[in-house]
Short mmCIF file of C-alpha atoms in Angstrom, two decimals:
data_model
loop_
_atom_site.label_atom_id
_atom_site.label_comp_id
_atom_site.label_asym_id
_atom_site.label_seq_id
_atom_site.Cartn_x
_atom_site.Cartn_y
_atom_site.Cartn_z
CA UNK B 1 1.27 -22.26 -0.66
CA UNK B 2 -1.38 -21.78 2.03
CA UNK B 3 -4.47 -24.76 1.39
CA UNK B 4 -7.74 -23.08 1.82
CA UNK B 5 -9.52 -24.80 4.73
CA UNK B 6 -13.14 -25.66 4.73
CA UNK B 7 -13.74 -26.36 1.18
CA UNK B 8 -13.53 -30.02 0.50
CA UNK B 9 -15.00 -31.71 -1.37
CA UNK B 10 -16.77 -28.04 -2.62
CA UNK B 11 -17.37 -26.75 -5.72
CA UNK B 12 -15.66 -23.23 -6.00
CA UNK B 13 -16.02 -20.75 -8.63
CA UNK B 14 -12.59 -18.13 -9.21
CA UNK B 15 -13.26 -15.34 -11.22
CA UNK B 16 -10.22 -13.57 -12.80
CA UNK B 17 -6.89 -15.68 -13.65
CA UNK B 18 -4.31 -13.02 -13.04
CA UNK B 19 -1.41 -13.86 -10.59
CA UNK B 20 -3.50 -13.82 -7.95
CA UNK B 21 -6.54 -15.43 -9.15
CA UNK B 22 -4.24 -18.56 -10.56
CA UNK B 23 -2.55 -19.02 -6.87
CA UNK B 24 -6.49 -18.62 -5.77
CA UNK B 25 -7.38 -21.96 -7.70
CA UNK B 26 -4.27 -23.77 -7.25
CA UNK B 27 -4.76 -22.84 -2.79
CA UNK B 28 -8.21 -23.87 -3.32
CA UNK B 29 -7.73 -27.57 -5.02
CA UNK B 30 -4.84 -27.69 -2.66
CA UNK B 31 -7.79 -28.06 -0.18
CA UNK B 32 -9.70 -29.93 -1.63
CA UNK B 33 -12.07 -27.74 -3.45
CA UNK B 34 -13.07 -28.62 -7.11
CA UNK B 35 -12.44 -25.76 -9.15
CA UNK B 36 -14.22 -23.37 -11.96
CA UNK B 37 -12.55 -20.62 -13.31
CA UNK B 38 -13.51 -17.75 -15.67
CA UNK B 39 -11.86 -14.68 -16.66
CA UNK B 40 -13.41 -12.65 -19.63
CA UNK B 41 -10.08 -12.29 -21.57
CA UNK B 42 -10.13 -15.02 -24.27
CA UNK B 43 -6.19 -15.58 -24.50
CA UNK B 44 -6.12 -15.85 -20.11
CA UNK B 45 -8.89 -18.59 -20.93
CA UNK B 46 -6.97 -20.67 -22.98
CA UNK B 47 -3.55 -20.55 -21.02
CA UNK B 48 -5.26 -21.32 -18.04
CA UNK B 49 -7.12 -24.22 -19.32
CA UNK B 50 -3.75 -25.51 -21.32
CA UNK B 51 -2.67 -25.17 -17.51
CA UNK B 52 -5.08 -27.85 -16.28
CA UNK B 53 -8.00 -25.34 -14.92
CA UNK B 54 -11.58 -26.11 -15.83
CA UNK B 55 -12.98 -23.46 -17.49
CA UNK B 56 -16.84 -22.72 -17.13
CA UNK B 57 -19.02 -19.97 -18.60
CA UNK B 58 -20.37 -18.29 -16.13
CA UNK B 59 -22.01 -15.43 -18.00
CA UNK B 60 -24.50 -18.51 -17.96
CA UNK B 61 -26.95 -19.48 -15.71
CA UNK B 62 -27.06 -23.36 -16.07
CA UNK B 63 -23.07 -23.47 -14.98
CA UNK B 64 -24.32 -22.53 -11.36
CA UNK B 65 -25.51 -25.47 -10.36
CA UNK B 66 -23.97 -26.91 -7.77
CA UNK B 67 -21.09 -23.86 -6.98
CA UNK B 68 -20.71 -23.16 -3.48
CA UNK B 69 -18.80 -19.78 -3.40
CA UNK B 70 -17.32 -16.99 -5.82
CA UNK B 71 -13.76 -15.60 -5.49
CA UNK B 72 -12.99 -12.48 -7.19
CA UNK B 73 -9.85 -10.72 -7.94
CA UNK B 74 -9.41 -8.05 -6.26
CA UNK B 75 -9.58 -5.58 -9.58
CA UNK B 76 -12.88 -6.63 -10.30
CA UNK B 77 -15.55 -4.29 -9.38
CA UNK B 78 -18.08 -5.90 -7.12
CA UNK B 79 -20.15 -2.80 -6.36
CA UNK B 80 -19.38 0.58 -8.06
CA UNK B 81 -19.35 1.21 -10.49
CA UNK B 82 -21.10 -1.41 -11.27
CA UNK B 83 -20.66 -5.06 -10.05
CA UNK B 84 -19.52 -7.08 -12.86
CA UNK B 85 -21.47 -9.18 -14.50
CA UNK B 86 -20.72 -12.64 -12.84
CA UNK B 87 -20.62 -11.17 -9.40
CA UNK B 88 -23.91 -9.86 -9.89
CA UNK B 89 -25.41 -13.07 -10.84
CA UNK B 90 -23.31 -14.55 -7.44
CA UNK B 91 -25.95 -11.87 -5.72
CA UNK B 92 -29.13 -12.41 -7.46
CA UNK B 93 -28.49 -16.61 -6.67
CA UNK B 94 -27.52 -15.88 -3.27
CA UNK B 95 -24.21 -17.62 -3.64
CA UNK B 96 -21.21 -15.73 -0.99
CA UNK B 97 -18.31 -13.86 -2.93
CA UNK B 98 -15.51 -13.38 -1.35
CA UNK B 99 -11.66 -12.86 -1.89
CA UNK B 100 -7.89 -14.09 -1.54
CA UNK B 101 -7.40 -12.30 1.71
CA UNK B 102 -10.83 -13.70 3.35
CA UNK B 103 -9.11 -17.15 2.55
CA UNK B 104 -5.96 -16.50 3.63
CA UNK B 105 -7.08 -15.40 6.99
CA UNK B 106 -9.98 -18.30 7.43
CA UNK B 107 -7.07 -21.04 6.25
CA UNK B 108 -3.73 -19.64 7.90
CA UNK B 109 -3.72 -21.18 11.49
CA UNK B 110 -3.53 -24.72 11.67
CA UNK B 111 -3.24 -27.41 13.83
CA UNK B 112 0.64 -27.37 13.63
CA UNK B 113 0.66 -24.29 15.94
CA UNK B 114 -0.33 -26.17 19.01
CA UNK B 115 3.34 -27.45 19.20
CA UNK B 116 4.65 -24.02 18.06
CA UNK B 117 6.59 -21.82 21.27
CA UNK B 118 5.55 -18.62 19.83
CA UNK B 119 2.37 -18.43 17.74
CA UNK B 120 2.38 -16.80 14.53
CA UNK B 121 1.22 -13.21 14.13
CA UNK B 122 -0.27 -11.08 11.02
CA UNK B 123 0.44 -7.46 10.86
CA UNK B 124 -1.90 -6.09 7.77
CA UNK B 125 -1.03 -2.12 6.42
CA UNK B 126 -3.76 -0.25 4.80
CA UNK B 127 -4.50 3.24 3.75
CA UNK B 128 -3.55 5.53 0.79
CA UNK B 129 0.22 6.57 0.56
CA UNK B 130 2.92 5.21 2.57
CA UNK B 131 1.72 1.50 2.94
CA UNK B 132 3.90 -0.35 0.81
CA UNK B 133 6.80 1.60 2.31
CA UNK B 134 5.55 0.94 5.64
CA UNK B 135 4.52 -3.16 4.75
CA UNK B 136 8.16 -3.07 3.63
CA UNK B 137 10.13 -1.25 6.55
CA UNK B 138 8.43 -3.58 8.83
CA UNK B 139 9.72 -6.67 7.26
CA UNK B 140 13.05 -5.87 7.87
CA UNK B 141 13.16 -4.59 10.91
CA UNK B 142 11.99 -8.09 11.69
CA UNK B 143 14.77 -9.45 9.27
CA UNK B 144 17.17 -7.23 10.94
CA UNK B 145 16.30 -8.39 14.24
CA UNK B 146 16.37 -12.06 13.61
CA UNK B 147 12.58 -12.59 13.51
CA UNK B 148 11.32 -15.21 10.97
CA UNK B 149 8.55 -12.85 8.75
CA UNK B 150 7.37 -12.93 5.72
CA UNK B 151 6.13 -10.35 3.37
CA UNK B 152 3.01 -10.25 0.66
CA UNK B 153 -0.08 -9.27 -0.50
CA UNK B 154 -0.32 -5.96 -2.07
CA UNK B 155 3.46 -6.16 -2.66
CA UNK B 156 5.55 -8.99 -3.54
CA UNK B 157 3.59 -12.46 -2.99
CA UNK B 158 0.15 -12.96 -3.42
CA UNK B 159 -1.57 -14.08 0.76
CA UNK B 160 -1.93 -17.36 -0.53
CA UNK B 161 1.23 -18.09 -2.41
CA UNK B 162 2.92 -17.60 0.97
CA UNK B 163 4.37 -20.63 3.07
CA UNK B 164 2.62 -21.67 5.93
CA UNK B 165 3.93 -20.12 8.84
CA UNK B 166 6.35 -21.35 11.22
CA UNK B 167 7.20 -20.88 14.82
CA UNK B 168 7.07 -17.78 16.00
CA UNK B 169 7.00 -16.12 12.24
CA UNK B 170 5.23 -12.50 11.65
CA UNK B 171 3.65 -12.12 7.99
CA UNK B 172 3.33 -8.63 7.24
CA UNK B 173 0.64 -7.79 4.57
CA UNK B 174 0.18 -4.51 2.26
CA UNK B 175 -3.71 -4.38 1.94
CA UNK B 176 -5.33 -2.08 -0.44
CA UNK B 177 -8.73 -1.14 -0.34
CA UNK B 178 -10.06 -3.45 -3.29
CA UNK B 179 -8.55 -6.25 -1.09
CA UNK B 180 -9.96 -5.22 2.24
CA UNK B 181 -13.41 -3.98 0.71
CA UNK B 182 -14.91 -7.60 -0.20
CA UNK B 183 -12.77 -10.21 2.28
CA UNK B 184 -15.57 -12.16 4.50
CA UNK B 185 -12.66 -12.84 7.19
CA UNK B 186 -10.03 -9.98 8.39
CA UNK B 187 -8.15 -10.73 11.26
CA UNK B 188 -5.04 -9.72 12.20
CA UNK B 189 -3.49 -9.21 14.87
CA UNK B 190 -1.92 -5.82 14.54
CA UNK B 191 -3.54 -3.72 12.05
CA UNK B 192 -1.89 -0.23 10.65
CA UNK B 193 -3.78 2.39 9.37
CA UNK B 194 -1.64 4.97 7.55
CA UNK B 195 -3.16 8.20 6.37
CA UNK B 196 -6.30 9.01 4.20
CA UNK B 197 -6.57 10.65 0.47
CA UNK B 198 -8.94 10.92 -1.90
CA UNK B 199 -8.54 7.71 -3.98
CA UNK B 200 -10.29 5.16 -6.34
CA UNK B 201 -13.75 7.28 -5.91
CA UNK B 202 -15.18 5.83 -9.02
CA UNK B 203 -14.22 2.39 -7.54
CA UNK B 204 -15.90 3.20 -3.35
CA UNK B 205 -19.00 5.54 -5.00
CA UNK B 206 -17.26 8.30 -2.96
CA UNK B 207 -14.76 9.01 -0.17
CA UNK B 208 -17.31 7.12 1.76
CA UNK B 209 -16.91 4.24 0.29
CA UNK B 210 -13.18 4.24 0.08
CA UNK B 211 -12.69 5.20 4.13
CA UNK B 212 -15.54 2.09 5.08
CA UNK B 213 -13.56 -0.13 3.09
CA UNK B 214 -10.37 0.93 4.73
CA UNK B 215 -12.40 0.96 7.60
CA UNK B 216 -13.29 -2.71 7.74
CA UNK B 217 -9.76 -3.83 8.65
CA UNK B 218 -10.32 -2.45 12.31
CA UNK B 219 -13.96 -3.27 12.23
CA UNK B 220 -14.29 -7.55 11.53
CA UNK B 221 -12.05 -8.64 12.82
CA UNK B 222 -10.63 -6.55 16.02
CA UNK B 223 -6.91 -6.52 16.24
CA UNK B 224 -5.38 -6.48 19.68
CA UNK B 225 -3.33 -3.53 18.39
CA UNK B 226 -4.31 -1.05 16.12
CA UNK B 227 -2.01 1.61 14.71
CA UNK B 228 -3.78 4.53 13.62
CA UNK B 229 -2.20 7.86 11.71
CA UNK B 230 -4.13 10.74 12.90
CA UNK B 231 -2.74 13.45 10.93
CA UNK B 232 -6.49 13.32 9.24
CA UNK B 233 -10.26 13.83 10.22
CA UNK B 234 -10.94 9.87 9.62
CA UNK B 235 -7.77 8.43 11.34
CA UNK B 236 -9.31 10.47 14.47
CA UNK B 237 -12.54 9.51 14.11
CA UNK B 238 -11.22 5.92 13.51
CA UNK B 239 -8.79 5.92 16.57
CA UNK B 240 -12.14 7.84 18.40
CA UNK B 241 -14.16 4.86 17.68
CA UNK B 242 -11.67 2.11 18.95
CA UNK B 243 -10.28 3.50 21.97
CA UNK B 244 -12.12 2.66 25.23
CA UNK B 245 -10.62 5.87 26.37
CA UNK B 246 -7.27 8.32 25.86
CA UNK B 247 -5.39 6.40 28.05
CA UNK B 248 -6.34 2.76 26.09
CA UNK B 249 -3.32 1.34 24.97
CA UNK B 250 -4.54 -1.11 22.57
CA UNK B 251 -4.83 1.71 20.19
CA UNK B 252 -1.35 3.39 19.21
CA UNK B 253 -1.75 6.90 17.72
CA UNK B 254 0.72 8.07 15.24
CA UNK B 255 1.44 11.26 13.38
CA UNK B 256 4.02 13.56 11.57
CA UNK B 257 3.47 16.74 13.20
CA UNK B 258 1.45 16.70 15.74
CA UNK B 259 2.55 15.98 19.29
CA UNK B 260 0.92 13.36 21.09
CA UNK B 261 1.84 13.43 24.86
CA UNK B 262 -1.85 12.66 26.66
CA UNK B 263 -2.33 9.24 25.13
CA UNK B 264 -1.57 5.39 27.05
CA UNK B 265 0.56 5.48 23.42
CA UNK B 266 1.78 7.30 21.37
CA UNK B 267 4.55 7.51 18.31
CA UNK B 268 5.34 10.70 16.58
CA UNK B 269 7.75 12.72 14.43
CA UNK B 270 8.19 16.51 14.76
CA UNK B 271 11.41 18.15 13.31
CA UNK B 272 12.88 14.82 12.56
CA UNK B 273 12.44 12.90 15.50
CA UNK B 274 10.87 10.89 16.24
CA UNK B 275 9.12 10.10 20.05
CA UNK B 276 7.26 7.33 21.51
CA UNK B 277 5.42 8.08 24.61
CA UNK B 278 3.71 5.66 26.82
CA UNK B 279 0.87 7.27 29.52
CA UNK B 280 1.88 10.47 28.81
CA UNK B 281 5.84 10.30 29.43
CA UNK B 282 8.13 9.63 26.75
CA UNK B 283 9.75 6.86 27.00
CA UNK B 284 12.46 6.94 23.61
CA UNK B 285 13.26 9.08 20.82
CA UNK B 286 15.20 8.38 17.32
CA UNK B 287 16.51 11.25 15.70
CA UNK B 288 15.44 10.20 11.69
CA UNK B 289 17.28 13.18 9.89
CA UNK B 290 19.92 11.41 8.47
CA UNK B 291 18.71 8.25 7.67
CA UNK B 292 18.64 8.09 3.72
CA UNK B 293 16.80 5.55 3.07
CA UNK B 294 13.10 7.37 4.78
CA UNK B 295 13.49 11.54 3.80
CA UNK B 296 10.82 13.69 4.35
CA UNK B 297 8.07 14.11 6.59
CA UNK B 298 5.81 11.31 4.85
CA UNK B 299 8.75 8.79 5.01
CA UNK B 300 8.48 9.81 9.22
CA UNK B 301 5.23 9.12 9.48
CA UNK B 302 6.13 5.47 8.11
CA UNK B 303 8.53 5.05 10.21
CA UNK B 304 6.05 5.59 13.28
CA UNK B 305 3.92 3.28 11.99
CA UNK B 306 6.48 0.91 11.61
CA UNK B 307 8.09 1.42 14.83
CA UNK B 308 4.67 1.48 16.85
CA UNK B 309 3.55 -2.39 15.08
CA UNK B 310 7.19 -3.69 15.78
CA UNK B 311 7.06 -2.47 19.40
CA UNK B 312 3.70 -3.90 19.84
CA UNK B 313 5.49 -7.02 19.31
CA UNK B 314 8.15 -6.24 21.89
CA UNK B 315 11.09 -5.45 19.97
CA UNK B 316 13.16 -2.96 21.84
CA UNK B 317 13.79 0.83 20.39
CA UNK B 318 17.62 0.61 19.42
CA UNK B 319 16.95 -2.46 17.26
CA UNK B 320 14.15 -0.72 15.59
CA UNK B 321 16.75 2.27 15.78
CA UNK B 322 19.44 0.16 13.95
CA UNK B 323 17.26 -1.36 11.44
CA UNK B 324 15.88 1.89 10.33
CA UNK B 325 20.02 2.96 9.70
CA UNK B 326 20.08 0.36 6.80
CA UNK B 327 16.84 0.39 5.23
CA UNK B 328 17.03 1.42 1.23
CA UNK B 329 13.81 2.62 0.88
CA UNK B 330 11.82 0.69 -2.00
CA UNK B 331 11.75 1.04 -5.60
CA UNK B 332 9.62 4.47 -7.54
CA UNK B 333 9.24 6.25 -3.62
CA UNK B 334 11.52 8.80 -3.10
CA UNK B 335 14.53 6.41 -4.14
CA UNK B 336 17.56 8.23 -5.01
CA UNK B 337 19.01 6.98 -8.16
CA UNK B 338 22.25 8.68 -8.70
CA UNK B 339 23.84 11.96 -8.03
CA UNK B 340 25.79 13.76 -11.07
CA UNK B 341 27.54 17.00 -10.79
CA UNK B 342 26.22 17.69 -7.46
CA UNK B 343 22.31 17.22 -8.34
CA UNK B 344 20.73 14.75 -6.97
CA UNK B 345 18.20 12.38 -8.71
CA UNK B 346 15.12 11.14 -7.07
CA UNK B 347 12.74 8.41 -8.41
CA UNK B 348 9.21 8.86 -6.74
CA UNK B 349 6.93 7.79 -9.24
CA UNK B 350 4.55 6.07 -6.90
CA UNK B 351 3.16 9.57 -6.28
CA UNK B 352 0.03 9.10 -8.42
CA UNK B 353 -1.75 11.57 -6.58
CA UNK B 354 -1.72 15.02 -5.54
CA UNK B 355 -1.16 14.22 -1.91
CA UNK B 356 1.68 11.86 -2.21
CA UNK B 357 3.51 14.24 -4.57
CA UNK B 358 3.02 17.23 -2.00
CA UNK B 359 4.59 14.73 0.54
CA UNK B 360 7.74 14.56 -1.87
CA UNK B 361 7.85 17.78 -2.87
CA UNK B 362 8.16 19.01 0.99
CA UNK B 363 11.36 16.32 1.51
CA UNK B 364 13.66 18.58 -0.71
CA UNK B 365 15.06 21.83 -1.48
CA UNK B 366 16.22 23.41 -4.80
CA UNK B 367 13.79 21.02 -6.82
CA UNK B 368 13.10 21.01 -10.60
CA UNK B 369 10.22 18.83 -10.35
CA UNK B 370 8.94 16.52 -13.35
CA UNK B 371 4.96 16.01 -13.01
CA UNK B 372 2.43 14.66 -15.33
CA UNK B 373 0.56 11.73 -16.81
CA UNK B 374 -2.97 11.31 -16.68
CA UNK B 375 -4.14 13.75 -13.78
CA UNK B 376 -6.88 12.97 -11.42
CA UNK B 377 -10.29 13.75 -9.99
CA UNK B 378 -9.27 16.93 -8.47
CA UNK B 379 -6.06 18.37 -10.43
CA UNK B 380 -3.04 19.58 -8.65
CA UNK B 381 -4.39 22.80 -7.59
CA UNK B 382 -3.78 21.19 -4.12
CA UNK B 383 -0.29 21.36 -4.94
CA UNK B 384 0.20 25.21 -5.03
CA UNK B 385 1.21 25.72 -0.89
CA UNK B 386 3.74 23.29 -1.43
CA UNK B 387 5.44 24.74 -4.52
CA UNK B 388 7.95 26.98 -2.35
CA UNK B 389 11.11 24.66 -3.13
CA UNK B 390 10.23 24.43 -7.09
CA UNK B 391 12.65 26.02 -9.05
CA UNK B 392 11.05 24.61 -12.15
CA UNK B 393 8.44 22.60 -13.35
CA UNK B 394 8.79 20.41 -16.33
CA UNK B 395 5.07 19.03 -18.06
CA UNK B 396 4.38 15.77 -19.37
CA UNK B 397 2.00 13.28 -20.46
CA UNK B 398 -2.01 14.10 -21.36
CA UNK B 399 -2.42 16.22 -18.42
CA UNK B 400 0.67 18.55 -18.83
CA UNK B 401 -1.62 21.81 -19.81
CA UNK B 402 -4.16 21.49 -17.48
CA UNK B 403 -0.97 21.25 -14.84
CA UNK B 404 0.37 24.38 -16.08
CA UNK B 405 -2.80 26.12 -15.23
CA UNK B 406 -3.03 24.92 -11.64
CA UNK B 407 1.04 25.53 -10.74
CA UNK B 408 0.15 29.15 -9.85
CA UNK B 409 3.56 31.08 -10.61
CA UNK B 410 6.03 27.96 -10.67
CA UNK B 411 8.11 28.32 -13.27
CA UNK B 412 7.18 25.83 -15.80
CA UNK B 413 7.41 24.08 -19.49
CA UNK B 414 5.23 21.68 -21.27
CA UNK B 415 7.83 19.05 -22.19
CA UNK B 416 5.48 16.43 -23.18
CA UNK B 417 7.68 13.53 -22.50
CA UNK B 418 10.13 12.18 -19.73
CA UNK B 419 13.49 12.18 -22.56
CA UNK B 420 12.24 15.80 -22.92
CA UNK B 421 11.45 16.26 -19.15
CA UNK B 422 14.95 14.96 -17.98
CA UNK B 423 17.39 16.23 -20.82
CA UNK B 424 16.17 19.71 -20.30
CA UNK B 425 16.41 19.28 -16.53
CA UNK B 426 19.95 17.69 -16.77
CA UNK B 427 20.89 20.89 -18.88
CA UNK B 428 19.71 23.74 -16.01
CA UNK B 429 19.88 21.99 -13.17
CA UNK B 430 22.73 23.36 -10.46
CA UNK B 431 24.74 21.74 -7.89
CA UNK B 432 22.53 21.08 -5.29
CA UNK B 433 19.06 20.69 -7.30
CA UNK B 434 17.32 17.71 -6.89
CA UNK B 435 15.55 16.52 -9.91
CA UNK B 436 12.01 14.58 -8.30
CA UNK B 437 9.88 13.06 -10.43
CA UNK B 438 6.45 12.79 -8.60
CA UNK B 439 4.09 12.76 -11.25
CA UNK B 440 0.74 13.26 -9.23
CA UNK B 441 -0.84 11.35 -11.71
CA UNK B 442 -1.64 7.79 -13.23
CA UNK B 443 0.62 6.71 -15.69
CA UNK B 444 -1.71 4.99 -17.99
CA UNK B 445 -1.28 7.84 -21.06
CA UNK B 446 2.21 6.96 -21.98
CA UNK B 447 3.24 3.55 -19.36
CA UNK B 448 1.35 0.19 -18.42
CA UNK B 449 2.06 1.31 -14.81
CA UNK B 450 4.08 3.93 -12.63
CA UNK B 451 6.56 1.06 -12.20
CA UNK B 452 7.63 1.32 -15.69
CA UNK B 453 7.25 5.01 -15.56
CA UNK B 454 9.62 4.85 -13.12
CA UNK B 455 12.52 2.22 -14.72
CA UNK B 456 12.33 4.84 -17.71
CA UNK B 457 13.47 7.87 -15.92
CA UNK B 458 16.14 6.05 -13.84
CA UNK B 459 17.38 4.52 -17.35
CA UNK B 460 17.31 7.94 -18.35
CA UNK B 461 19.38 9.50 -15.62
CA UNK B 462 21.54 6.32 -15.51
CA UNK B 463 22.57 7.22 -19.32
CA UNK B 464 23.72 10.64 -18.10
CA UNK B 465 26.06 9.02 -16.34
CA UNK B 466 27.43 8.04 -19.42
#
C-alpha cells in the first residue's frame, strides 16, 4: 500500500467503494486522513461499514461540514453526462475532487529515495486500443531484463494498492481516460500515448472531450519522454505540440506504417519490422514476424511503444529483442487458444470497437470471424475495407442484424449466440481458417464484461478438444 501524503489529520470524503475506492480509504487513513465513504448501492454500504468504514450521507448537505476533499472512482461521471450527484454538490461548495491516480502520484516519492542509487521511475500508457497490451509488454521486458517494476492501474493492481517503490524500480501504469480525465497530479516520467478512436463519447461530451482527457497526461505534468503513436490526426497534433522541433528527442514518434526517418527519434514497424532511428539514421531493427505472442500490425505498433519507453530508460535493443521472443500476449487480445484440425482459434474479445476489431481482422488470413454484442455509436460500417480475409461471418448478440446490414457482401449468418457462433464455425471451418472472435462491440447484452465473453468462447473451443 502507498499512504497518501498530505492529509493528516484531514477529513476526506471517498465516493464509490469498489476495489479501487476501498484501497482509496484504506491509502488515505494509512496517512492519516479520517475517512467518509459513500457509495449509492445499499448492499456496498453495509459491507463496507461491517468492514470498519464510516459511512456518511452525502446526498446531504449538513455531512459537509468539515470535509476537506472528494475522491471519486474513476466510473463515476464527474462531468458528462452529467456529474453525479455528490460530485456536483463537491462543486457548488467549492470543495477539490480528485482521484486515485492524483494520489498516487502526489504520495509516491518519499523521503526513502534520498538513499536510493537509482531513483524510481513511472511509465503511464494511455489511449484507446493497445494500452493494456502495451502496459503489459513493458513490464516484462523489465522482468526479463532483471529490472525491479511493477505493474497496475488500469490492469491488475489498483495505483495505490501497489508497494512503495524500491531502488531503482519502474511502475508501469495502464491509464484510461476516466482515470486521467479528473487526477489533480499526473506526473510521470515517461508517458505513452498509443493511438486514438472514437470512444466513451457519452462519457467526454464528444471526441473532444475524450482526446483532452487523454491529452492531459502530456499536458500537467510534462514527462521527460513522451511516446507518441502518430498513425492519427491527434497523435500528430499531440507530438506537434510537444516537440521543440523535428529533431527534439524528448519526444519519440511511433507508428505502424509510416516511416519515420527525419525525426531526433523515431520507432516504427513497416512489413514486420520493426526500426528505431535516432537523428535521422537508423540505428537497430527487430524483425517481429514470427513472434507469436504480438501478430498483426496493431500488436507492432505496441511493440514500438514498448520498445521506444524501455529504451528511454537505456535498456539495449537485443534485450528488448529477447524479451519480445517470450512474451504470451495477454488474456481476450488476439490470444490463441488452441489449434484443432489445422484451424486455428483466436480469443480477441477486447475488440469492443470497430477499430480494434479491424486491427484483428487485418492479422489473419482465411478468417471466419464471430462479431456481435451490443454495437456502438457508429456501427461496423467502418469495417467493410477490411473484410477481404472473411470467409464468413457468424452474428450474435442484440446487434447481430444491424451487423448483417453493414458487412457489405461478407458472407454471413445471424447465429444469435457464441454455442451457435462456434459449433457452426467448428463444422465449416478448413485447415488453415482461423476462427477470431472480435466482437466490435460491448458485451453487456449477453456477459457482465468482454472478459467473461471471452472465458466462454475459449471454454467453448477447449470442449472441442474433447
Amino acid at each position: 500500500m502507498i499512504p497518501v501524503q498530505g492529509v493528516e489529520n484531514q477529513t476526506i470524503a471517498v465516493l464509490g467503494l469498489g476495489r479501487s475506492g476501498r484501497a482509496t480509504a484504506a491509502a488515505l487513513a494509512a496517512g492519516g486522513a479520517h475517512v467518509v465513504a459513500w457509495d449509492d448501492g445499499a448492499d456496498t454500504r453495509e459491507q463496507a461499514e461491517q468492514q470498519g468504514l464510516r459511512i456518511l450521507d452525502l446526498t446531504r448537505d449538513a455531512h459537509w461540514e468539515g470535509i476537506s476533499a472528494l475522491i471519486t472512482s474513476p466510473g463515476i461521471p464527474h462531468l458528462y453526462p452529467k456529474p453525479h450527484p455528490v460530485i456536483a454538490k463537491a462543486y457548488e461548495l467549492g470543495i477539490p475532487v480528485d482521484n486515485d491516480i492524483g494520489l498516487f502520484f502526489r504520495s509516491f516519492a518519499t523521503r526513502d529515495w534520498e538513499s536510493y542509487d537509482t531513483t524510481p521511475r513511472v511509465i503511464a500508457i494511455t489511449g484507446s486500443n493497445g494500452k493494456s497490451t502495451t502496459t503489459a509488454l513493458i513490464h516484462h521486458i523489465l522482468r526479463e531484463a532483471g529490472r525491479p517494476t511493477q505493474i497496475g492501474g488500469n490492469i491488475g493492481t489498483g495505483v495505490l494498492s501497489l508497494d512503495p517503490a524500491h531502488d531503482g524500480e519502474v511502475v508501469v501504469l495502464e491509464l484510461s481516460s476516466y482515470q486521467t480525465d479528473l487526477a489533480r497530479a499526473l506526473t510521470p516520467d515517461i508517458a505513452v500515448f498509443t493511438n486514438l478512436s472514437p470512444d466513451h463519447l457519452d462519457r467526454h461530451g464528444g471526441p473532444g472531450g475524450y482526446f483532452a482527457a487523454k491529452r492531459r497526461l502530456f499536458a500537467e505534468g510534462g514527462p521527460d519522454r513522451a511516446v507518441i503513436g502518430v498513425d492519427e490526426i491527434e497523435g500528430r497534433y499531440l507530438a506537434d505540440q510537444l516537440a521543440m522541433a523535428p529533431s527534439d528527442d524528448r519526444v519519440i514518434r511511433i507508428s505502424s506504417g509510416l516511416k519515420l526517418e527525419r525525426f531526433g527519434w523515431s520507432v516504427f514497424a513497416r512489413k514486420g519490422y520493426l526500426a528505431e532511428y535516432r537523428k535521422g539514421r537508423q540505428v537497430a531493427a527487430i524483425d517481429l514476424r514470427d513472434i507469436k505472442g504480438l501478430p498483426g500490425e496493431h500488436n507492432h505498433q505496441n511493440a514500438c511503444a514498448a520498445y521506444a519507453a524501455t529504451r528511454a530508460l537505456g535498456l539495449a535493443p537485443r534485450e528488448i529483442e529477447r524479451a519480445f521472443h517470450s512474451f504470451e500476449g495477454l488474456p481476450h487480445r488476439s490470444q490463441t487458444v488452441a489449434e484443432i484440425g489445422g484451424v486455428a482459434w483466436v480469443n480477441d474479445s477486447k475488440a469492443t470497437n470497430a477499430d480494434a476489431a479491424a486491427k484483428a481482422l487485418t492479422a489473419f488470413r482465411n478468417i471466419r470471424w464471430i462479431a456481435g454484442g451490443l454495437g456502438k455509436e457508429g456501427g461496423i460500417a467502418a469495417l467493410q475495407p477490411h473484410l477481404g480475409h472473411v470467409t464468413k461471418a457468424y452474428l450474435i448478440g442484440h446487434s447481430a442484424r444491424d451487423f448483417a446490414l453493414e458487412i457489405g457482401q461478407t458472407p454471413y449468418e445471424i447465429a444469435e449466440t457464441m454455442e451457435q457462433a462456434v459449433a457452426h464455425a467448428a463444422a465449416e471451418a478448413q485447415p488453415g481458417d482461423t476462427v477470431l472472435l472480435a466482437p466490435a462491440a460491448a458485451s453487456f447484452d449477453q456477459y457482465p464484461n468482454f472478459e467473461k465473453r471471452g472465458e466462454h468462447f475459449i471454454a467453448l473451443v477447449r470442449a472441442l478438444q474433447g
